Amino acid sequence: EVKGDSMIDAGIHEGDLVIATRTSNPRVGDIVIAEVDGGWTMKYFRKKGDQVYLEPANKDYKDIYPEYDIKIAAVVTGVVRKY
Protein backbone atom coordinates (compact mmCIF):
# COMPACT_ATOMS: atom_id res chain seq x y z
CA GLU A 1 0.00 0.00 0.00
CA VAL A 2 1.36 3.38 -1.05
CA LYS A 3 2.18 5.91 1.64
CA GLY A 4 2.94 9.51 0.70
CA ASP A 5 2.54 11.64 -2.40
CA SER A 6 5.95 11.58 -4.08
CA MET A 7 4.61 9.71 -7.15
CA ILE A 8 1.31 11.57 -7.75
CA ASP A 9 2.35 12.90 -11.16
CA ALA A 10 2.82 9.27 -12.26
CA GLY A 11 -0.78 8.56 -11.21
CA ILE A 12 0.21 6.71 -8.03
CA HIS A 13 -1.59 8.07 -4.95
CA GLU A 14 -1.56 7.41 -1.23
CA GLY A 15 -3.64 4.33 -0.44
CA ASP A 16 -3.15 2.74 -3.88
CA LEU A 17 -1.85 -0.80 -4.06
CA VAL A 18 1.09 -1.45 -6.38
CA ILE A 19 1.87 -4.68 -8.17
CA ALA A 20 5.60 -5.27 -8.43
CA THR A 21 8.00 -7.83 -9.87
CA ARG A 22 11.00 -8.69 -7.72
CA THR A 23 14.24 -7.82 -9.50
CA SER A 24 17.49 -6.10 -8.73
CA ASN A 25 18.13 -5.10 -12.37
CA PRO A 26 15.77 -2.29 -13.37
CA ARG A 27 15.90 -0.32 -16.59
CA VAL A 28 16.33 3.44 -16.55
CA GLY A 29 12.84 4.95 -16.32
CA ASP A 30 11.28 2.05 -14.40
CA ILE A 31 9.41 2.85 -11.20
CA VAL A 32 11.20 0.89 -8.50
CA ILE A 33 10.77 -0.03 -4.88
CA ALA A 34 14.15 0.45 -3.26
CA GLU A 35 15.94 0.57 0.05
CA VAL A 36 18.10 3.68 0.15
CA ASP A 37 20.46 4.23 3.09
CA GLY A 38 18.20 2.09 5.30
CA GLY A 39 14.82 3.59 4.29
CA TRP A 40 12.27 2.32 1.76
CA THR A 41 10.90 4.36 -1.12
CA MET A 42 9.24 4.13 -4.54
CA LYS A 43 10.61 6.38 -7.30
CA TYR A 44 11.77 6.44 -10.93
CA PHE A 45 15.15 4.71 -11.45
CA ARG A 46 17.63 7.07 -13.13
CA LYS A 47 21.35 7.24 -13.99
CA LYS A 48 23.80 10.05 -14.72
CA GLY A 49 26.90 8.35 -16.04
CA ASP A 50 27.71 5.72 -13.41
CA GLN A 51 25.72 7.53 -10.68
CA VAL A 52 22.38 5.90 -9.80
CA TYR A 53 19.64 8.06 -8.31
CA LEU A 54 15.89 8.02 -7.73
CA GLU A 55 13.53 10.66 -9.09
CA PRO A 56 10.12 11.45 -7.56
CA ALA A 57 7.05 12.23 -9.67
CA ASN A 58 6.19 15.31 -7.63
CA LYS A 59 7.95 18.66 -8.07
CA ASP A 60 7.81 19.25 -4.30
CA TYR A 61 10.40 16.50 -3.72
CA LYS A 62 14.10 16.33 -4.62
CA ASP A 63 15.97 13.53 -6.36
CA ILE A 64 17.47 10.95 -4.01
CA TYR A 65 21.18 10.22 -4.37
CA PRO A 66 22.21 7.38 -2.06
CA GLU A 67 24.78 8.44 0.51
CA TYR A 68 25.82 4.89 1.37
CA ASP A 69 23.74 2.17 -0.26
CA ILE A 70 20.85 1.49 -2.63
CA LYS A 71 19.17 -1.88 -3.09
CA ILE A 72 16.50 -2.26 -5.76
CA ALA A 73 13.91 -4.76 -4.54
CA ALA A 74 11.26 -4.62 -7.28
CA VAL A 75 9.91 -2.87 -10.38
CA VAL A 76 6.33 -1.60 -10.25
CA THR A 77 4.20 -3.17 -12.99
CA GLY A 78 0.70 -2.05 -12.01
CA VAL A 79 -1.46 0.06 -9.70
CA VAL A 80 -4.79 -0.82 -8.08
CA ARG A 81 -6.99 1.95 -6.66
CA LYS A 82 -9.98 1.36 -4.42
CA TYR A 83 -12.81 3.88 -4.30
PDB file of N, CA, C and O in Angstrom:
ATOM      1  N   GLU A   1       0.848  -1.182   0.000  1.00  0.00           N
ATOM      2  CA  GLU A   1       0.000   0.000   0.000  1.00  0.00           C
ATOM      3  C   GLU A   1       0.889   1.241   0.000  1.00  0.00           C
ATOM      4  O   GLU A   1       1.835   1.344   0.778  1.00  0.00           O
ATOM      5  N   VAL A   2       0.561   2.172  -0.881  1.00  0.00           N
ATOM      6  CA  VAL A   2       1.361   3.380  -1.047  1.00  0.00           C
ATOM      7  C   VAL A   2       1.123   4.340   0.114  1.00  0.00           C
ATOM      8  O   VAL A   2      -0.005   4.591   0.508  1.00  0.00           O
ATOM      9  N   LYS A   3       2.223   4.871   0.616  1.00  0.00           N
ATOM     10  CA  LYS A   3       2.183   5.910   1.639  1.00  0.00           C
ATOM     11  C   LYS A   3       2.902   7.123   1.066  1.00  0.00           C
ATOM     12  O   LYS A   3       3.981   7.008   0.506  1.00  0.00           O
ATOM     13  N   GLY A   4       2.307   8.284   1.185  1.00  0.00           N
ATOM     14  CA  GLY A   4       2.937   9.505   0.697  1.00  0.00           C
ATOM     15  C   GLY A   4       2.470   9.907  -0.683  1.00  0.00           C
ATOM     16  O   GLY A   4       1.662   9.230  -1.320  1.00  0.00           O
ATOM     17  N   ASP A   5       2.993  11.055  -1.140  1.00  0.00           N
ATOM     18  CA  ASP A   5       2.537  11.639  -2.403  1.00  0.00           C
ATOM     19  C   ASP A   5       3.673  11.945  -3.378  1.00  0.00           C
ATOM     20  O   ASP A   5       3.515  12.738  -4.290  1.00  0.00           O
ATOM     21  N   SER A   6       4.795  11.280  -3.229  1.00  0.00           N
ATOM     22  CA  SER A   6       5.947  11.583  -4.084  1.00  0.00           C
ATOM     23  C   SER A   6       5.799  11.073  -5.515  1.00  0.00           C
ATOM     24  O   SER A   6       6.593  11.439  -6.380  1.00  0.00           O
ATOM     25  N   MET A   7       4.785  10.248  -5.790  1.00  0.00           N
ATOM     26  CA  MET A   7       4.611   9.712  -7.147  1.00  0.00           C
ATOM     27  C   MET A   7       3.264  10.109  -7.765  1.00  0.00           C
ATOM     28  O   MET A   7       2.795   9.489  -8.716  1.00  0.00           O
ATOM     29  N   ILE A   8       2.657  11.191  -7.268  1.00  0.00           N
ATOM     30  CA  ILE A   8       1.311  11.567  -7.748  1.00  0.00           C
ATOM     31  C   ILE A   8       1.279  11.936  -9.226  1.00  0.00           C
ATOM     32  O   ILE A   8       0.290  11.677  -9.900  1.00  0.00           O
ATOM     33  N   ASP A   9       2.354  12.532  -9.742  1.00  0.00           N
ATOM     34  CA  ASP A   9       2.354  12.900 -11.162  1.00  0.00           C
ATOM     35  C   ASP A   9       2.522  11.693 -12.082  1.00  0.00           C
ATOM     36  O   ASP A   9       2.384  11.813 -13.300  1.00  0.00           O
ATOM     37  N   ALA A  10       2.786  10.522 -11.503  1.00  0.00           N
ATOM     38  CA  ALA A  10       2.823   9.267 -12.257  1.00  0.00           C
ATOM     39  C   ALA A  10       1.485   8.533 -12.106  1.00  0.00           C
ATOM     40  O   ALA A  10       1.332   7.412 -12.584  1.00  0.00           O
ATOM     41  N   GLY A  11       0.532   9.166 -11.407  1.00  0.00           N
ATOM     42  CA  GLY A  11      -0.779   8.556 -11.212  1.00  0.00           C
ATOM     43  C   GLY A  11      -0.823   7.564 -10.064  1.00  0.00           C
ATOM     44  O   GLY A  11      -1.758   6.776  -9.970  1.00  0.00           O
ATOM     45  N   ILE A  12       0.160   7.612  -9.185  1.00  0.00           N
ATOM     46  CA  ILE A  12       0.205   6.715  -8.029  1.00  0.00           C
ATOM     47  C   ILE A  12      -0.051   7.555  -6.785  1.00  0.00           C
ATOM     48  O   ILE A  12       0.722   8.464  -6.473  1.00  0.00           O
ATOM     49  N   HIS A  13      -1.148   7.251  -6.084  1.00  0.00           N
ATOM     50  CA  HIS A  13      -1.594   8.069  -4.955  1.00  0.00           C
ATOM     51  C   HIS A  13      -1.551   7.293  -3.646  1.00  0.00           C
ATOM     52  O   HIS A  13      -1.561   6.055  -3.639  1.00  0.00           O
ATOM     53  N   GLU A  14      -1.531   8.034  -2.550  1.00  0.00           N
ATOM     54  CA  GLU A  14      -1.556   7.408  -1.229  1.00  0.00           C
ATOM     55  C   GLU A  14      -2.783   6.507  -1.114  1.00  0.00           C
ATOM     56  O   GLU A  14      -3.881   6.873  -1.510  1.00  0.00           O
ATOM     57  N   GLY A  15      -2.574   5.303  -0.594  1.00  0.00           N
ATOM     58  CA  GLY A  15      -3.642   4.325  -0.443  1.00  0.00           C
ATOM     59  C   GLY A  15      -3.759   3.350  -1.607  1.00  0.00           C
ATOM     60  O   GLY A  15      -4.407   2.313  -1.482  1.00  0.00           O
ATOM     61  N   ASP A  16      -3.151   3.679  -2.753  1.00  0.00           N
ATOM     62  CA  ASP A  16      -3.148   2.743  -3.883  1.00  0.00           C
ATOM     63  C   ASP A  16      -2.348   1.498  -3.512  1.00  0.00           C
ATOM     64  O   ASP A  16      -1.460   1.544  -2.653  1.00  0.00           O
ATOM     65  N   LEU A  17      -2.645   0.415  -4.186  1.00  0.00           N
ATOM     66  CA  LEU A  17      -1.853  -0.804  -4.062  1.00  0.00           C
ATOM     67  C   LEU A  17      -1.023  -0.924  -5.334  1.00  0.00           C
ATOM     68  O   LEU A  17      -1.542  -0.709  -6.427  1.00  0.00           O
ATOM     69  N   VAL A  18       0.265  -1.252  -5.186  1.00  0.00           N
ATOM     70  CA  VAL A  18       1.086  -1.445  -6.375  1.00  0.00           C
ATOM     71  C   VAL A  18       1.392  -2.928  -6.548  1.00  0.00           C
ATOM     72  O   VAL A  18       1.513  -3.671  -5.576  1.00  0.00           O
ATOM     73  N   ILE A  19       1.460  -3.321  -7.797  1.00  0.00           N
ATOM     74  CA  ILE A  19       1.868  -4.677  -8.170  1.00  0.00           C
ATOM     75  C   ILE A  19       3.306  -4.551  -8.641  1.00  0.00           C
ATOM     76  O   ILE A  19       3.630  -3.667  -9.448  1.00  0.00           O
ATOM     77  N   ALA A  20       4.181  -5.397  -8.114  1.00  0.00           N
ATOM     78  CA  ALA A  20       5.600  -5.273  -8.431  1.00  0.00           C
ATOM     79  C   ALA A  20       6.212  -6.636  -8.707  1.00  0.00           C
ATOM     80  O   ALA A  20       5.780  -7.652  -8.170  1.00  0.00           O
ATOM     81  N   THR A  21       7.230  -6.625  -9.552  1.00  0.00           N
ATOM     82  CA  THR A  21       7.999  -7.826  -9.866  1.00  0.00           C
ATOM     83  C   THR A  21       9.363  -7.705  -9.196  1.00  0.00           C
ATOM     84  O   THR A  21      10.071  -6.717  -9.408  1.00  0.00           O
ATOM     85  N   ARG A  22       9.700  -8.715  -8.393  1.00  0.00           N
ATOM     86  CA  ARG A  22      11.004  -8.686  -7.716  1.00  0.00           C
ATOM     87  C   ARG A  22      12.130  -8.782  -8.739  1.00  0.00           C
ATOM     88  O   ARG A  22      12.156  -9.687  -9.563  1.00  0.00           O
ATOM     89  N   THR A  23      13.035  -7.822  -8.671  1.00  0.00           N
ATOM     90  CA  THR A  23      14.235  -7.822  -9.503  1.00  0.00           C
ATOM     91  C   THR A  23      15.213  -6.832  -8.916  1.00  0.00           C
ATOM     92  O   THR A  23      14.819  -5.873  -8.254  1.00  0.00           O
ATOM     93  N   SER A  24      16.470  -7.049  -9.162  1.00  0.00           N
ATOM     94  CA  SER A  24      17.488  -6.098  -8.731  1.00  0.00           C
ATOM     95  C   SER A  24      18.155  -5.433  -9.939  1.00  0.00           C
ATOM     96  O   SER A  24      19.153  -4.750  -9.797  1.00  0.00           O
ATOM     97  N   ASN A  25      17.568  -5.641 -11.131  1.00  0.00           N
ATOM     98  CA  ASN A  25      18.133  -5.100 -12.367  1.00  0.00           C
ATOM     99  C   ASN A  25      17.103  -4.285 -13.143  1.00  0.00           C
ATOM    100  O   ASN A  25      16.638  -4.706 -14.207  1.00  0.00           O
ATOM    101  N   PRO A  26      16.748  -3.103 -12.660  1.00  0.00           N
ATOM    102  CA  PRO A  26      15.766  -2.292 -13.366  1.00  0.00           C
ATOM    103  C   PRO A  26      16.368  -1.609 -14.588  1.00  0.00           C
ATOM    104  O   PRO A  26      17.593  -1.496 -14.716  1.00  0.00           O
ATOM    105  N   ARG A  27      15.489  -1.145 -15.456  1.00  0.00           N
ATOM    106  CA  ARG A  27      15.901  -0.317 -16.586  1.00  0.00           C
ATOM    107  C   ARG A  27      15.707   1.144 -16.205  1.00  0.00           C
ATOM    108  O   ARG A  27      14.825   1.462 -15.396  1.00  0.00           O
ATOM    109  N   VAL A  28      16.494   2.016 -16.780  1.00  0.00           N
ATOM    110  CA  VAL A  28      16.330   3.441 -16.546  1.00  0.00           C
ATOM    111  C   VAL A  28      14.909   3.827 -16.951  1.00  0.00           C
ATOM    112  O   VAL A  28      14.427   3.445 -18.017  1.00  0.00           O
ATOM    113  N   GLY A  29      14.212   4.540 -16.069  1.00  0.00           N
ATOM    114  CA  GLY A  29      12.839   4.954 -16.323  1.00  0.00           C
ATOM    115  C   GLY A  29      11.810   4.095 -15.629  1.00  0.00           C
ATOM    116  O   GLY A  29      10.653   4.485 -15.512  1.00  0.00           O
ATOM    117  N   ASP A  30      12.205   2.903 -15.159  1.00  0.00           N
ATOM    118  CA  ASP A  30      11.281   2.047 -14.396  1.00  0.00           C
ATOM    119  C   ASP A  30      10.950   2.711 -13.064  1.00  0.00           C
ATOM    120  O   ASP A  30      11.786   3.420 -12.483  1.00  0.00           O
ATOM    121  N   ILE A  31       9.749   2.467 -12.571  1.00  0.00           N
ATOM    122  CA  ILE A  31       9.406   2.850 -11.205  1.00  0.00           C
ATOM    123  C   ILE A  31       9.813   1.678 -10.329  1.00  0.00           C
ATOM    124  O   ILE A  31       9.395   0.543 -10.573  1.00  0.00           O
ATOM    125  N   VAL A  32      10.656   1.956  -9.333  1.00  0.00           N
ATOM    126  CA  VAL A  32      11.202   0.894  -8.502  1.00  0.00           C
ATOM    127  C   VAL A  32      10.817   1.074  -7.040  1.00  0.00           C
ATOM    128  O   VAL A  32      10.499   2.173  -6.594  1.00  0.00           O
ATOM    129  N   ILE A  33      10.849  -0.034  -6.334  1.00  0.00           N
ATOM    130  CA  ILE A  33      10.766  -0.031  -4.880  1.00  0.00           C
ATOM    131  C   ILE A  33      12.181  -0.341  -4.414  1.00  0.00           C
ATOM    132  O   ILE A  33      12.764  -1.353  -4.816  1.00  0.00           O
ATOM    133  N   ALA A  34      12.743   0.565  -3.619  1.00  0.00           N
ATOM    134  CA  ALA A  34      14.155   0.449  -3.262  1.00  0.00           C
ATOM    135  C   ALA A  34      14.393   0.803  -1.801  1.00  0.00           C
ATOM    136  O   ALA A  34      13.672   1.610  -1.220  1.00  0.00           O
ATOM    137  N   GLU A  35      15.452   0.199  -1.269  1.00  0.00           N
ATOM    138  CA  GLU A  35      15.945   0.568   0.054  1.00  0.00           C
ATOM    139  C   GLU A  35      17.152   1.470  -0.155  1.00  0.00           C
ATOM    140  O   GLU A  35      18.143   1.074  -0.775  1.00  0.00           O
ATOM    141  N   VAL A  36      17.037   2.699   0.326  1.00  0.00           N
ATOM    142  CA  VAL A  36      18.104   3.678   0.154  1.00  0.00           C
ATOM    143  C   VAL A  36      18.593   4.113   1.526  1.00  0.00           C
ATOM    144  O   VAL A  36      17.819   4.672   2.315  1.00  0.00           O
ATOM    145  N   ASP A  37      19.853   3.834   1.811  1.00  0.00           N
ATOM    146  CA  ASP A  37      20.458   4.226   3.092  1.00  0.00           C
ATOM    147  C   ASP A  37      19.591   3.816   4.279  1.00  0.00           C
ATOM    148  O   ASP A  37      19.437   4.559   5.247  1.00  0.00           O
ATOM    149  N   GLY A  38      18.979   2.637   4.186  1.00  0.00           N
ATOM    150  CA  GLY A  38      18.200   2.089   5.296  1.00  0.00           C
ATOM    151  C   GLY A  38      16.722   2.417   5.302  1.00  0.00           C
ATOM    152  O   GLY A  38      15.977   1.920   6.131  1.00  0.00           O
ATOM    153  N   GLY A  39      16.247   3.249   4.371  1.00  0.00           N
ATOM    154  CA  GLY A  39      14.818   3.588   4.288  1.00  0.00           C
ATOM    155  C   GLY A  39      14.233   3.141   2.968  1.00  0.00           C
ATOM    156  O   GLY A  39      14.925   3.101   1.947  1.00  0.00           O
ATOM    157  N   TRP A  40      12.939   2.811   2.970  1.00  0.00           N
ATOM    158  CA  TRP A  40      12.271   2.320   1.759  1.00  0.00           C
ATOM    159  C   TRP A  40      11.549   3.437   1.038  1.00  0.00           C
ATOM    160  O   TRP A  40      10.985   4.333   1.664  1.00  0.00           O
ATOM    161  N   THR A  41      11.560   3.363  -0.306  1.00  0.00           N
ATOM    162  CA  THR A  41      10.898   4.364  -1.122  1.00  0.00           C
ATOM    163  C   THR A  41      10.508   3.780  -2.470  1.00  0.00           C
ATOM    164  O   THR A  41      10.987   2.723  -2.863  1.00  0.00           O
ATOM    165  N   MET A  42       9.636   4.497  -3.179  1.00  0.00           N
ATOM    166  CA  MET A  42       9.236   4.132  -4.542  1.00  0.00           C
ATOM    167  C   MET A  42       9.434   5.366  -5.410  1.00  0.00           C
ATOM    168  O   MET A  42       8.845   6.420  -5.143  1.00  0.00           O
ATOM    169  N   LYS A  43      10.273   5.254  -6.420  1.00  0.00           N
ATOM    170  CA  LYS A  43      10.608   6.378  -7.300  1.00  0.00           C
ATOM    171  C   LYS A  43      11.016   5.848  -8.673  1.00  0.00           C
ATOM    172  O   LYS A  43      11.206   4.662  -8.867  1.00  0.00           O
ATOM    173  N   TYR A  44      11.205   6.790  -9.631  1.00  0.00           N
ATOM    174  CA  TYR A  44      11.775   6.441 -10.931  1.00  0.00           C
ATOM    175  C   TYR A  44      13.263   6.126 -10.767  1.00  0.00           C
ATOM    176  O   TYR A  44      13.972   6.838 -10.061  1.00  0.00           O
ATOM    177  N   PHE A  45      13.729   5.085 -11.446  1.00  0.00           N
ATOM    178  CA  PHE A  45      15.149   4.711 -11.454  1.00  0.00           C
ATOM    179  C   PHE A  45      15.842   5.512 -12.543  1.00  0.00           C
ATOM    180  O   PHE A  45      15.429   5.494 -13.700  1.00  0.00           O
ATOM    181  N   ARG A  46      16.896   6.222 -12.177  1.00  0.00           N
ATOM    182  CA  ARG A  46      17.635   7.071 -13.126  1.00  0.00           C
ATOM    183  C   ARG A  46      19.138   6.856 -12.971  1.00  0.00           C
ATOM    184  O   ARG A  46      19.612   6.392 -11.939  1.00  0.00           O
ATOM    185  N   LYS A  47      19.879   7.273 -14.012  1.00  0.00           N
ATOM    186  CA  LYS A  47      21.348   7.237 -13.990  1.00  0.00           C
ATOM    187  C   LYS A  47      21.894   8.482 -14.662  1.00  0.00           C
ATOM    188  O   LYS A  47      21.351   8.943 -15.661  1.00  0.00           O
ATOM    189  N   LYS A  48      22.989   9.004 -14.090  1.00  0.00           N
ATOM    190  CA  LYS A  48      23.797  10.047 -14.725  1.00  0.00           C
ATOM    191  C   LYS A  48      25.200   9.480 -14.782  1.00  0.00           C
ATOM    192  O   LYS A  48      25.872   9.386 -13.757  1.00  0.00           O
ATOM    193  N   GLY A  49      25.623   9.039 -15.940  1.00  0.00           N
ATOM    194  CA  GLY A  49      26.902   8.349 -16.040  1.00  0.00           C
ATOM    195  C   GLY A  49      26.828   7.057 -15.243  1.00  0.00           C
ATOM    196  O   GLY A  49      25.941   6.241 -15.466  1.00  0.00           O
ATOM    197  N   ASP A  50      27.721   6.896 -14.275  1.00  0.00           N
ATOM    198  CA  ASP A  50      27.706   5.717 -13.407  1.00  0.00           C
ATOM    199  C   ASP A  50      26.901   5.942 -12.129  1.00  0.00           C
ATOM    200  O   ASP A  50      26.722   5.023 -11.348  1.00  0.00           O
ATOM    201  N   GLN A  51      26.447   7.186 -11.901  1.00  0.00           N
ATOM    202  CA  GLN A  51      25.719   7.528 -10.677  1.00  0.00           C
ATOM    203  C   GLN A  51      24.245   7.139 -10.797  1.00  0.00           C
ATOM    204  O   GLN A  51      23.546   7.580 -11.695  1.00  0.00           O
ATOM    205  N   VAL A  52      23.780   6.287  -9.873  1.00  0.00           N
ATOM    206  CA  VAL A  52      22.377   5.895  -9.804  1.00  0.00           C
ATOM    207  C   VAL A  52      21.663   6.832  -8.836  1.00  0.00           C
ATOM    208  O   VAL A  52      22.205   7.181  -7.790  1.00  0.00           O
ATOM    209  N   TYR A  53      20.454   7.254  -9.219  1.00  0.00           N
ATOM    210  CA  TYR A  53      19.643   8.057  -8.309  1.00  0.00           C
ATOM    211  C   TYR A  53      18.174   7.758  -8.540  1.00  0.00           C
ATOM    212  O   TYR A  53      17.805   7.091  -9.507  1.00  0.00           O
ATOM    213  N   LEU A  54      17.331   8.231  -7.641  1.00  0.00           N
ATOM    214  CA  LEU A  54      15.886   8.016  -7.734  1.00  0.00           C
ATOM    215  C   LEU A  54      15.182   9.358  -7.864  1.00  0.00           C
ATOM    216  O   LEU A  54      15.505  10.307  -7.151  1.00  0.00           O
ATOM    217  N   GLU A  55      14.222   9.411  -8.796  1.00  0.00           N
ATOM    218  CA  GLU A  55      13.525  10.660  -9.094  1.00  0.00           C
ATOM    219  C   GLU A  55      12.049  10.549  -8.715  1.00  0.00           C
ATOM    220  O   GLU A  55      11.352   9.660  -9.192  1.00  0.00           O
ATOM    221  N   PRO A  56      11.543  11.467  -7.894  1.00  0.00           N
ATOM    222  CA  PRO A  56      10.122  11.455  -7.557  1.00  0.00           C
ATOM    223  C   PRO A  56       9.283  11.984  -8.717  1.00  0.00           C
ATOM    224  O   PRO A  56       9.792  12.669  -9.600  1.00  0.00           O
ATOM    225  N   ALA A  57       7.989  11.700  -8.679  1.00  0.00           N
ATOM    226  CA  ALA A  57       7.052  12.232  -9.670  1.00  0.00           C
ATOM    227  C   ALA A  57       6.180  13.280  -8.980  1.00  0.00           C
ATOM    228  O   ALA A  57       4.953  13.215  -8.993  1.00  0.00           O
ATOM    229  N   ASN A  58       6.851  14.212  -8.322  1.00  0.00           N
ATOM    230  CA  ASN A  58       6.185  15.313  -7.632  1.00  0.00           C
ATOM    231  C   ASN A  58       7.238  16.412  -7.481  1.00  0.00           C
ATOM    232  O   ASN A  58       8.274  16.209  -6.859  1.00  0.00           O
ATOM    233  N   LYS A  59       6.962  17.576  -8.058  1.00  0.00           N
ATOM    234  CA  LYS A  59       7.949  18.659  -8.070  1.00  0.00           C
ATOM    235  C   LYS A  59       8.310  19.173  -6.680  1.00  0.00           C
ATOM    236  O   LYS A  59       9.309  19.878  -6.507  1.00  0.00           O
ATOM    237  N   ASP A  60       7.523  18.812  -5.668  1.00  0.00           N
ATOM    238  CA  ASP A  60       7.808  19.248  -4.300  1.00  0.00           C
ATOM    239  C   ASP A  60       8.904  18.428  -3.628  1.00  0.00           C
ATOM    240  O   ASP A  60       9.300  18.736  -2.502  1.00  0.00           O
ATOM    241  N   TYR A  61       9.381  17.384  -4.286  1.00  0.00           N
ATOM    242  CA  TYR A  61      10.405  16.505  -3.719  1.00  0.00           C
ATOM    243  C   TYR A  61      11.669  16.555  -4.565  1.00  0.00           C
ATOM    244  O   TYR A  61      11.602  16.771  -5.774  1.00  0.00           O
ATOM    245  N   LYS A  62      12.811  16.323  -3.927  1.00  0.00           N
ATOM    246  CA  LYS A  62      14.101  16.331  -4.623  1.00  0.00           C
ATOM    247  C   LYS A  62      14.512  14.910  -5.001  1.00  0.00           C
ATOM    248  O   LYS A  62      14.060  13.940  -4.397  1.00  0.00           O
ATOM    249  N   ASP A  63      15.389  14.820  -5.994  1.00  0.00           N
ATOM    250  CA  ASP A  63      15.975  13.533  -6.362  1.00  0.00           C
ATOM    251  C   ASP A  63      16.722  12.954  -5.163  1.00  0.00           C
ATOM    252  O   ASP A  63      17.245  13.700  -4.326  1.00  0.00           O
ATOM    253  N   ILE A  64      16.772  11.631  -5.096  1.00  0.00           N
ATOM    254  CA  ILE A  64      17.472  10.949  -4.014  1.00  0.00           C
ATOM    255  C   ILE A  64      18.751  10.327  -4.564  1.00  0.00           C
ATOM    256  O   ILE A  64      18.698   9.461  -5.440  1.00  0.00           O
ATOM    257  N   TYR A  65      19.880  10.789  -4.053  1.00  0.00           N
ATOM    258  CA  TYR A  65      21.179  10.219  -4.373  1.00  0.00           C
ATOM    259  C   TYR A  65      21.635   9.452  -3.133  1.00  0.00           C
ATOM    260  O   TYR A  65      21.772  10.054  -2.066  1.00  0.00           O
ATOM    261  N   PRO A  66      21.834   8.140  -3.245  1.00  0.00           N
ATOM    262  CA  PRO A  66      22.215   7.382  -2.057  1.00  0.00           C
ATOM    263  C   PRO A  66      23.547   7.864  -1.485  1.00  0.00           C
ATOM    264  O   PRO A  66      24.503   8.085  -2.221  1.00  0.00           O
ATOM    265  N   GLU A  67      23.549   8.049  -0.171  1.00  0.00           N
ATOM    266  CA  GLU A  67      24.783   8.444   0.506  1.00  0.00           C
ATOM    267  C   GLU A  67      25.680   7.233   0.728  1.00  0.00           C
ATOM    268  O   GLU A  67      26.894   7.318   0.600  1.00  0.00           O
ATOM    269  N   TYR A  68      25.050   6.100   1.076  1.00  0.00           N
ATOM    270  CA  TYR A  68      25.819   4.892   1.372  1.00  0.00           C
ATOM    271  C   TYR A  68      25.448   3.713   0.477  1.00  0.00           C
ATOM    272  O   TYR A  68      26.300   3.077  -0.098  1.00  0.00           O
ATOM    273  N   ASP A  69      24.139   3.424   0.378  1.00  0.00           N
ATOM    274  CA  ASP A  69      23.741   2.172  -0.261  1.00  0.00           C
ATOM    275  C   ASP A  69      22.357   2.300  -0.886  1.00  0.00           C
ATOM    276  O   ASP A  69      21.485   2.986  -0.360  1.00  0.00           O
ATOM    277  N   ILE A  70      22.173   1.613  -1.999  1.00  0.00           N
ATOM    278  CA  ILE A  70      20.852   1.490  -2.627  1.00  0.00           C
ATOM    279  C   ILE A  70      20.672   0.041  -3.043  1.00  0.00           C
ATOM    280  O   ILE A  70      21.570  -0.560  -3.620  1.00  0.00           O
ATOM    281  N   LYS A  71      19.513  -0.512  -2.700  1.00  0.00           N
ATOM    282  CA  LYS A  71      19.171  -1.878  -3.086  1.00  0.00           C
ATOM    283  C   LYS A  71      17.806  -1.841  -3.760  1.00  0.00           C
ATOM    284  O   LYS A  71      16.807  -1.487  -3.138  1.00  0.00           O
ATOM    285  N   ILE A  72      17.768  -2.196  -5.032  1.00  0.00           N
ATOM    286  CA  ILE A  72      16.505  -2.263  -5.755  1.00  0.00           C
ATOM    287  C   ILE A  72      15.853  -3.595  -5.421  1.00  0.00           C
ATOM    288  O   ILE A  72      16.450  -4.654  -5.604  1.00  0.00           O
ATOM    289  N   ALA A  73      14.618  -3.541  -4.925  1.00  0.00           N
ATOM    290  CA  ALA A  73      13.905  -4.757  -4.538  1.00  0.00           C
ATOM    291  C   ALA A  73      12.929  -5.216  -5.610  1.00  0.00           C
ATOM    292  O   ALA A  73      12.717  -6.415  -5.790  1.00  0.00           O
ATOM    293  N   ALA A  74      12.303  -4.256  -6.322  1.00  0.00           N
ATOM    294  CA  ALA A  74      11.257  -4.623  -7.284  1.00  0.00           C
ATOM    295  C   ALA A  74      10.999  -3.487  -8.262  1.00  0.00           C
ATOM    296  O   ALA A  74      11.337  -2.335  -7.996  1.00  0.00           O
ATOM    297  N   VAL A  75      10.371  -3.842  -9.386  1.00  0.00           N
ATOM    298  CA  VAL A  75       9.911  -2.873 -10.381  1.00  0.00           C
ATOM    299  C   VAL A  75       8.382  -2.891 -10.362  1.00  0.00           C
ATOM    300  O   VAL A  75       7.771  -3.963 -10.411  1.00  0.00           O
ATOM    301  N   VAL A  76       7.795  -1.718 -10.272  1.00  0.00           N
ATOM    302  CA  VAL A  76       6.329  -1.602 -10.253  1.00  0.00           C
ATOM    303  C   VAL A  76       5.790  -1.887 -11.644  1.00  0.00           C
ATOM    304  O   VAL A  76       6.250  -1.329 -12.639  1.00  0.00           O
ATOM    305  N   THR A  77       4.792  -2.793 -11.705  1.00  0.00           N
ATOM    306  CA  THR A  77       4.201  -3.173 -12.988  1.00  0.00           C
ATOM    307  C   THR A  77       2.725  -2.819 -13.090  1.00  0.00           C
ATOM    308  O   THR A  77       2.129  -2.929 -14.156  1.00  0.00           O
ATOM    309  N   GLY A  78       2.109  -2.411 -11.972  1.00  0.00           N
ATOM    310  CA  GLY A  78       0.702  -2.048 -12.010  1.00  0.00           C
ATOM    311  C   GLY A  78       0.274  -1.332 -10.746  1.00  0.00           C
ATOM    312  O   GLY A  78       0.964  -1.352  -9.731  1.00  0.00           O
ATOM    313  N   VAL A  79      -0.890  -0.682 -10.840  1.00  0.00           N
ATOM    314  CA  VAL A  79      -1.461   0.059  -9.701  1.00  0.00           C
ATOM    315  C   VAL A  79      -2.932  -0.293  -9.589  1.00  0.00           C
ATOM    316  O   VAL A  79      -3.652  -0.350 -10.604  1.00  0.00           O
ATOM    317  N   VAL A  80      -3.382  -0.536  -8.357  1.00  0.00           N
ATOM    318  CA  VAL A  80      -4.794  -0.815  -8.083  1.00  0.00           C
ATOM    319  C   VAL A  80      -5.285   0.287  -7.149  1.00  0.00           C
ATOM    320  O   VAL A  80      -4.661   0.568  -6.130  1.00  0.00           O
ATOM    321  N   ARG A  81      -6.415   0.900  -7.495  1.00  0.00           N
ATOM    322  CA  ARG A  81      -6.985   1.950  -6.664  1.00  0.00           C
ATOM    323  C   ARG A  81      -8.387   1.545  -6.231  1.00  0.00           C
ATOM    324  O   ARG A  81      -9.205   1.161  -7.067  1.00  0.00           O
ATOM    325  N   LYS A  82      -8.649   1.629  -4.949  1.00  0.00           N
ATOM    326  CA  LYS A  82      -9.984   1.361  -4.417  1.00  0.00           C
ATOM    327  C   LYS A  82     -10.713   2.671  -4.218  1.00  0.00           C
ATOM    328  O   LYS A  82     -10.110   3.656  -3.800  1.00  0.00           O
ATOM    329  N   TYR A  83     -11.995   2.680  -4.489  1.00  0.00           N
ATOM    330  CA  TYR A  83     -12.812   3.880  -4.304  1.00  0.00           C
ATOM    331  C   TYR A  83     -13.788   3.665  -3.184  1.00  0.00           C
ATOM    332  O   TYR A  83     -14.161   2.593  -2.858  1.00  0.00           O
TER     333      TYR A  83
END
